Short mmCIF file of C-alpha atoms in Angstrom, two decimals:
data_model
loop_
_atom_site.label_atom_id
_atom_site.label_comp_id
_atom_site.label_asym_id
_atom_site.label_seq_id
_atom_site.Cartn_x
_atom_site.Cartn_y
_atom_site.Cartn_z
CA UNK A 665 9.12 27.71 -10.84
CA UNK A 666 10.40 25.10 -8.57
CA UNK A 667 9.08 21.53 -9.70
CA UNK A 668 6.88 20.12 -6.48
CA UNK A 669 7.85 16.89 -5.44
CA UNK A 670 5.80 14.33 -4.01
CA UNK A 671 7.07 10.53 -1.56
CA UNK A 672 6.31 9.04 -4.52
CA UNK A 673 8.56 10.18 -6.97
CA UNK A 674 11.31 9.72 -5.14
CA UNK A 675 13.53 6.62 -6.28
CA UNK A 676 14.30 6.05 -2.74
CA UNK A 677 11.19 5.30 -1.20
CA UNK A 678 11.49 1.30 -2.52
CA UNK A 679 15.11 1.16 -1.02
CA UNK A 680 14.26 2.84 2.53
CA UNK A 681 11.12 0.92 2.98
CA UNK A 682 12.74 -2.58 2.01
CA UNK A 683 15.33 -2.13 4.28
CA UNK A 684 13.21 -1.05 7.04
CA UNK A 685 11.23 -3.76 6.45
CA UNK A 686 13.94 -6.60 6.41
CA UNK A 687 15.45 -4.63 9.74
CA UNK A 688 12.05 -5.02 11.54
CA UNK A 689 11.35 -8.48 10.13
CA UNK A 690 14.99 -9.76 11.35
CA UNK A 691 14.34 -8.06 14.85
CA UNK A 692 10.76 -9.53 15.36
CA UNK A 693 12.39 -13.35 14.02
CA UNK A 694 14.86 -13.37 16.64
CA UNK A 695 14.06 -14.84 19.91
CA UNK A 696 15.17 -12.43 22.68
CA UNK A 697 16.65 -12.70 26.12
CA UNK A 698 13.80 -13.24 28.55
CA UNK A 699 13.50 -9.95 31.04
CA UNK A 700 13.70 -7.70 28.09
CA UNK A 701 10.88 -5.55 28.99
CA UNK A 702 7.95 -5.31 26.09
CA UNK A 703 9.55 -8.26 23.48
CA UNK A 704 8.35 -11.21 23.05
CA UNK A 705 10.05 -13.91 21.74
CA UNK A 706 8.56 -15.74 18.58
CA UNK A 707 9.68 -18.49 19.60
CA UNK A 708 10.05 -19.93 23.09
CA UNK A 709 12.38 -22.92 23.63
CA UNK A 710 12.17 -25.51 26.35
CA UNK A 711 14.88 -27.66 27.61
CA UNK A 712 13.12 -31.04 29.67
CA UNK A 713 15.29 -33.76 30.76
CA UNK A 714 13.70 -37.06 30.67
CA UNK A 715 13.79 -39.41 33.63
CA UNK A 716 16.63 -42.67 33.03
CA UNK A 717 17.83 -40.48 29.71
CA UNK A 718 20.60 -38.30 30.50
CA UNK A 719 19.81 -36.25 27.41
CA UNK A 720 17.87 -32.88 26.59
CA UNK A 721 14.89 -32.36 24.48
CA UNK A 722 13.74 -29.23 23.29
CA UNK A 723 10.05 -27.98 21.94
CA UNK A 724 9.87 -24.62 19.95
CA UNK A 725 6.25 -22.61 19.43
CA UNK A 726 6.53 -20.40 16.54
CA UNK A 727 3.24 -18.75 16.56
CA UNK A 728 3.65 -15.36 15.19
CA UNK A 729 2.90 -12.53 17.40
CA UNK A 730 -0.06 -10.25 16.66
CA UNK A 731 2.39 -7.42 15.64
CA UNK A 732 3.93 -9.34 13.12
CA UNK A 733 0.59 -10.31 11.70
CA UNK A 734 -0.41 -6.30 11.75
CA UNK A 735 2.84 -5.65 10.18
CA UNK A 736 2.56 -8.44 7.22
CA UNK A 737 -1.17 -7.11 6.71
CA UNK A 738 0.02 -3.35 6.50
CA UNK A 739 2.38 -4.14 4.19
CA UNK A 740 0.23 -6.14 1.95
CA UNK A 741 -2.43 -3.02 2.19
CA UNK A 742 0.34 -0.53 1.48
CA UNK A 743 1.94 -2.45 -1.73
CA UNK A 744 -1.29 -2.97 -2.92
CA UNK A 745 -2.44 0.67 -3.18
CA UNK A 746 1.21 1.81 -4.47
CA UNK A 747 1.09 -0.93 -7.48
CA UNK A 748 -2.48 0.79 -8.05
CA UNK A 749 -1.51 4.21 -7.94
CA UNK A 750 1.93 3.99 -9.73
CA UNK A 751 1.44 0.97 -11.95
CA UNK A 752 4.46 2.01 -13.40
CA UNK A 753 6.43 1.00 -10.77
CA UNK A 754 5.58 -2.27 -10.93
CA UNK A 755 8.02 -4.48 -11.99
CA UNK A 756 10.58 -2.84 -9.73
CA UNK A 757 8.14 -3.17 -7.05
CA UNK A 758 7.97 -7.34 -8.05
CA UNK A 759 11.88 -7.82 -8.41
CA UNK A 760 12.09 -6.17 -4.71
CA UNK A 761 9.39 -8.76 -3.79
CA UNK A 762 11.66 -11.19 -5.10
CA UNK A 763 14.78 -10.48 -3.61
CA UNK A 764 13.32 -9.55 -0.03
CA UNK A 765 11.51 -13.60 -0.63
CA UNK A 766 14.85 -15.01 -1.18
CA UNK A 767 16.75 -12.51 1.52
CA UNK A 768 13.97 -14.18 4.26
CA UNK A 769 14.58 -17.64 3.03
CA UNK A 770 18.53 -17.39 3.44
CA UNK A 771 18.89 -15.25 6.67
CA UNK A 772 16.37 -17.62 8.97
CA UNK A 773 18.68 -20.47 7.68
CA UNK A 774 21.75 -19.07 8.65
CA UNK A 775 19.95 -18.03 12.11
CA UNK A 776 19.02 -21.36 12.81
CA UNK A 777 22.46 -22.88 12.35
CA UNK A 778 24.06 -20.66 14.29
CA UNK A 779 21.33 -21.03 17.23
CA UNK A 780 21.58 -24.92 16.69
CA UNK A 781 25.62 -24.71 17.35
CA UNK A 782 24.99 -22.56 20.47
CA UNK A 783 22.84 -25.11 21.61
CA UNK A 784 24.62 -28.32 21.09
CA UNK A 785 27.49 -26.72 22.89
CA UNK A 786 25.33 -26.11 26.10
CA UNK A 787 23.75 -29.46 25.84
CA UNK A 788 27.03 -30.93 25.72
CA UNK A 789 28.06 -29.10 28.63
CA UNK A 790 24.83 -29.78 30.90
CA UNK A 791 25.24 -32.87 30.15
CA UNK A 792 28.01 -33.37 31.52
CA UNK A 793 27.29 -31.70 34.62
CA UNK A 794 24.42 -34.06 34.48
CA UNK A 795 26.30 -37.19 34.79
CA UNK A 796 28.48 -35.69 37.46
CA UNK A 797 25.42 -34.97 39.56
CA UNK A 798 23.98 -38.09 39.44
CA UNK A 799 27.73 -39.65 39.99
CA UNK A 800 27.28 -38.24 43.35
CA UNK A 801 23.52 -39.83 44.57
CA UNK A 802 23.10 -42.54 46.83
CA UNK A 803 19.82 -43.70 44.79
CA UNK A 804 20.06 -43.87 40.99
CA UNK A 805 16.69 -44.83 40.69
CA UNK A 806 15.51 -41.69 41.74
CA UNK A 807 13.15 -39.36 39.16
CA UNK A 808 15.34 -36.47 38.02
CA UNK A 809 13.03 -33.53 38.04
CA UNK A 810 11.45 -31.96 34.95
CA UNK A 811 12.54 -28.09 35.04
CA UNK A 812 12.80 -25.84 32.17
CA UNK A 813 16.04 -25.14 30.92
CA UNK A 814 17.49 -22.00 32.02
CA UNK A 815 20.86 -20.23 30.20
CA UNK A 816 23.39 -19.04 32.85
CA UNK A 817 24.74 -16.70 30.35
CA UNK A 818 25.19 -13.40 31.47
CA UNK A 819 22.67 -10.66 29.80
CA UNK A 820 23.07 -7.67 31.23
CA UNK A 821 26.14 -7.13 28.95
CA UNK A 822 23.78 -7.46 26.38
CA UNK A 823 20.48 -6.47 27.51
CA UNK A 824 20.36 -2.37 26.98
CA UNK A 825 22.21 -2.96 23.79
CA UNK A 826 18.58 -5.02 22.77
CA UNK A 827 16.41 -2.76 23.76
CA UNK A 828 17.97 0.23 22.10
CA UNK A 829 18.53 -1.62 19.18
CA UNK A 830 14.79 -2.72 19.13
CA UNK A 831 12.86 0.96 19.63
CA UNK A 832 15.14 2.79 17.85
CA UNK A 833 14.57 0.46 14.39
CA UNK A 834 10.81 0.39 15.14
CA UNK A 835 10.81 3.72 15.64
CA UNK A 836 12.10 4.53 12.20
CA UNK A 837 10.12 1.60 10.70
CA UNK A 838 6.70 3.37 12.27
CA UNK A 839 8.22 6.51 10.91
CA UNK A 840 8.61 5.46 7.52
CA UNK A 841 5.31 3.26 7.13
CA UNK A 842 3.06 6.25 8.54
CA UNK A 843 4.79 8.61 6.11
CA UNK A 844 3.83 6.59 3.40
CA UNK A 845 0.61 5.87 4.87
CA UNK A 846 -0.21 9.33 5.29
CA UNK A 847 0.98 10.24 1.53
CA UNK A 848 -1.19 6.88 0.42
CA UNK A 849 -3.97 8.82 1.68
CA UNK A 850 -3.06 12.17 0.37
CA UNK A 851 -3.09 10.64 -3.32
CA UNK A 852 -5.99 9.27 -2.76
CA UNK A 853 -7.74 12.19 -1.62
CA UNK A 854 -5.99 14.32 -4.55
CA UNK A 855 -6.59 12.08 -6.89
CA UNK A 856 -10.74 11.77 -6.07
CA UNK A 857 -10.69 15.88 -6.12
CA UNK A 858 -8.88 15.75 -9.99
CA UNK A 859 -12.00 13.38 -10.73
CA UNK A 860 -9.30 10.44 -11.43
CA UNK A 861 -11.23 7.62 -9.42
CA UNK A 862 -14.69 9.21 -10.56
CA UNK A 863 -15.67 5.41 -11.27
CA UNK A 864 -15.04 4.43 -7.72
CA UNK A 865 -18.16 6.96 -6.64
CA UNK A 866 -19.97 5.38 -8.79
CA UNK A 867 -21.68 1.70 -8.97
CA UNK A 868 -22.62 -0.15 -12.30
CA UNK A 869 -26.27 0.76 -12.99
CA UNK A 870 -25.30 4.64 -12.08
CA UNK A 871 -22.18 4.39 -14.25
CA UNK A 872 -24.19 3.09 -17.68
CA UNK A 873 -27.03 5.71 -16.68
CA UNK A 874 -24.50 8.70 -16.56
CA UNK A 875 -22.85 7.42 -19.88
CA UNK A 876 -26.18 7.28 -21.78
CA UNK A 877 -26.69 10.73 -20.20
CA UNK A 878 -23.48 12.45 -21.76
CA UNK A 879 -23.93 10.32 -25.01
CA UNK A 880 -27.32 11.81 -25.29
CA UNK A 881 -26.15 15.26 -24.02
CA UNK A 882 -23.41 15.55 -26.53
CA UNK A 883 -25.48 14.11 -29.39
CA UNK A 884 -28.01 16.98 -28.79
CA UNK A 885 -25.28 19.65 -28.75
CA UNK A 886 -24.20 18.22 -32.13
CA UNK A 887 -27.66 18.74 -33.82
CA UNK A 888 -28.21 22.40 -32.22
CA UNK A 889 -24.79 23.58 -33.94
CA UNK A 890 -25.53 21.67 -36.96
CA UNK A 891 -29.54 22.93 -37.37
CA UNK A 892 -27.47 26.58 -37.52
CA UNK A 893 -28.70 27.61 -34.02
CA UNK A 894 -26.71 29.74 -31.71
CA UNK A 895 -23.36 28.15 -31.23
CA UNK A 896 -22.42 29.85 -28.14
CA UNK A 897 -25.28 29.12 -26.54
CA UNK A 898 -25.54 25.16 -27.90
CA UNK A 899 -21.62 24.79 -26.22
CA UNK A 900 -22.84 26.64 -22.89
CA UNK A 901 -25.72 24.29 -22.31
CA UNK A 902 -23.88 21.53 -22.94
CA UNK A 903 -21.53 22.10 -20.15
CA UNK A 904 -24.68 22.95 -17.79
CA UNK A 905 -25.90 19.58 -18.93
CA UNK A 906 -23.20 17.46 -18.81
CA UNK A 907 -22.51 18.81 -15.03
CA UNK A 908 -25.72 18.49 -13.85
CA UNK A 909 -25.33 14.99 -15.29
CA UNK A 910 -22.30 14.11 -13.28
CA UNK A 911 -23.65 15.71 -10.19
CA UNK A 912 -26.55 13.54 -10.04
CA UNK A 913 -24.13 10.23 -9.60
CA UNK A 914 -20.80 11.61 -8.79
CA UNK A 915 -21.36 12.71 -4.94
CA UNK A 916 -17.78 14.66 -5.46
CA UNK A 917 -19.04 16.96 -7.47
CA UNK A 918 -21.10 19.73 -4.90
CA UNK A 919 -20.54 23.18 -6.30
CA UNK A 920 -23.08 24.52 -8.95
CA UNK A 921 -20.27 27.32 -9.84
CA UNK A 922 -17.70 24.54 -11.08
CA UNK A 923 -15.25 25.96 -13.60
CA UNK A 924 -14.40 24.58 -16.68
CA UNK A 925 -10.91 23.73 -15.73
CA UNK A 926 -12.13 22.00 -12.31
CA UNK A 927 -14.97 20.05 -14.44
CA UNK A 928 -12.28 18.89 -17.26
CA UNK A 929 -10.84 15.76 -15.29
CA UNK A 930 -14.28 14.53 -14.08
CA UNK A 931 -14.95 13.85 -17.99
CA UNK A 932 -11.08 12.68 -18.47
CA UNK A 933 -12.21 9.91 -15.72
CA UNK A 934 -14.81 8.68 -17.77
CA UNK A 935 -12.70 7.48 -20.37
CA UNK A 936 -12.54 9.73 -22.74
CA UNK A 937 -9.29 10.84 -24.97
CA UNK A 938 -7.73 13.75 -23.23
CA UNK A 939 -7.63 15.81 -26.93
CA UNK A 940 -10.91 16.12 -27.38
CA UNK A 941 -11.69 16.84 -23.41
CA UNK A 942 -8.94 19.79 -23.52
CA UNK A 943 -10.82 20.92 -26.90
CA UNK A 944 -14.19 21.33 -25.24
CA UNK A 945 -12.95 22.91 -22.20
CA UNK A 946 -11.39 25.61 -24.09
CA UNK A 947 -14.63 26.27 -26.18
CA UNK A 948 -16.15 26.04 -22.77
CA UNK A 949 -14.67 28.60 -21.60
CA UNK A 950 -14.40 30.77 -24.56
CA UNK A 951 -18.34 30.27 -24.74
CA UNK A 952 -18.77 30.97 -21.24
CA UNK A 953 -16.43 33.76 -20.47
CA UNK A 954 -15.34 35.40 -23.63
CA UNK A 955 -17.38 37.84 -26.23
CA UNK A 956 -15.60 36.99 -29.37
CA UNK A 957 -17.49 35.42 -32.03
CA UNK A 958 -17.17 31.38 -32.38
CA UNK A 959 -15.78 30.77 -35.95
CA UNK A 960 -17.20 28.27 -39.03
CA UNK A 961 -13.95 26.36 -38.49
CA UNK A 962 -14.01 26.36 -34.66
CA UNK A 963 -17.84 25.10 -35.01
CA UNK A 964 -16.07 22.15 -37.23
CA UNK A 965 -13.49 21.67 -34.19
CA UNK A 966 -16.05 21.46 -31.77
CA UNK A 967 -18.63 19.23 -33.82
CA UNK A 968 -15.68 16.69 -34.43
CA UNK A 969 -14.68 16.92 -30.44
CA UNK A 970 -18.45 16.26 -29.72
CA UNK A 971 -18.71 13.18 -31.88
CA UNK A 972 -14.92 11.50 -31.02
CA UNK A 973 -16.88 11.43 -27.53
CA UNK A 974 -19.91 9.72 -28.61
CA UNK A 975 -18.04 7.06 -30.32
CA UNK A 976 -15.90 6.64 -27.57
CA UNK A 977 -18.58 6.97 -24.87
CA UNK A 978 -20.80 4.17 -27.27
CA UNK A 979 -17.94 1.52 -26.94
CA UNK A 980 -18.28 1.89 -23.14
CA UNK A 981 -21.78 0.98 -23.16
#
């Protein structure tokens, strides 16, 4: 039978999403050619020549942009509820961290120098132009008027190539995060249905209440089968009990008809050692659904199941 894989087994998932994520991240950092239709610069630079100083000054904003913030956020939501539902992923998930932190520290660096050499080279040239123009005027005294500074570069070289470039990455960014989105939800779902998060639907008082509950249940079922009574029927009301129990406080839990199997990880979520859970649901069922006759040593099997709970179940109170 073929093995069913799910997004988060696969090794890759960390790789694609990192480099999605630095792709996006470099695209909304970069300040793009004004006209581009639907980008917005993070940062907007002004050129303002000052009257009597023949030099340029320049002002930059860098007030994110709301879709970075949403980004940042989604991320933060995302990693969170990975860490929590594969906590053994952890420490791969923390040296990615690490290396994306020091991959964003490096690149902007490199960014800026490159933007700052651009820059001096146009302010070297403006300037000049500068002094020639005011070579040329009859009144020196004049004010020179503040305008912002505009690039004459050419951009429509350049200008599809940015706007392919941008939707096409975002478009397999917003693929990638609402794939793992959707599968975030998915394993939450499934993992509500297999009773995993059956703390979750609970709050504190209703949690100690239901514990007390199944201690008390499972302490009763020990004296019926010890007093000699009916064994069958001391294991079959003990599963009756134990799921009207749970149904009382775990809203997840809405069919009477419930099946042994489909009851078994609602008591693996409270705690309880998985040995003795898989025990009981076999005599469960055997009680339940078979004739043959319950043993002396499966009685013993049971009894020692029943009171491994209420140990356990007494250390949680």
């Amino acid at each position: 039978m073929k093995k069913k894989t799910n997004f988060f087994d696969h090794k890759s998932v960390l790789i694609t999403l990192s480099i999605c994520i630095i792709i996006i991240l470099l695209i909304l950092g970069l300040s793009f050619p004004k006209g581009i239709t639907g980008i917005k610069p993070l940062k907007t630079v002004t050129y303002i020549v000052q009257q009597n100083i023949l030099e340029f000054q320049y002002t930059e904003s860098s007030k994110p942009s709301n879709l970075f913030k949403i980004f940042i956020i989604l991320l933060i939501v995302l990693t969170i509820i990975y860490l929590v539902l594969n906590p053994s992923k952890a420490v791969a998930y923390i040296f990615a961290t690490i290396f994306l932190i020091s991959f964003f520290l490096i690149i902007p660096k490199i960014i800026e120098f490159l933007e700052q050499t651009e820059k001096l080279k146009q302010i070297t040239i403006d300037k000049s132009a500068q002094n020639i123009n005011l070579g040329n005027k009859e009144d020196s005294e004049n004010k020179l008027e503040v305008l912002p500074y505009e690039h004459n570069e050419n951009k429509s070289s350049y200008k599809l190539l940015y706007i392919i470039l941008y939707f096409f990455l975002s478009a397999i960014t917003l693929f990638v995060v609402l794939i793992f989105l959707i599968n975030v939800i998915k394993r939450i779902i499934f993992e509500i249905k297999e009773g995993k998060f059956g703390f979750y639907c609970f709050n504190k008082r209703s949690k100690k209440t239901l514990i007390n509950e199944i201690s008390n249940v499972m302490n009763d079922t020990i004296d019926l089968i010890d007093t000699k009574n009916n064994i069958r029927d001391a294991i079959i009301n003990c599963y009756l009990a134990l799921l009207y129990s749970v149904k009382k406080y775990a809203k997840k839990i809405k069919d009477p008809s419930l099946t042994c199997r489909e009851f078994e990880p609602v008591l693996l979520s409270l705690g309880l050692d998985i040995s003795d859970i898989n025990t009981l649901t076999i005599y469960f069922e055997k009680a339940k659904y078979s004739n043959s006759i319950i043993q002396n040593n499966e009685k013993e099997i049971v009894m020692n199941s029943l009171k491994n709970c209420v140990i356990k179940l007494k250390k949680m109170i």
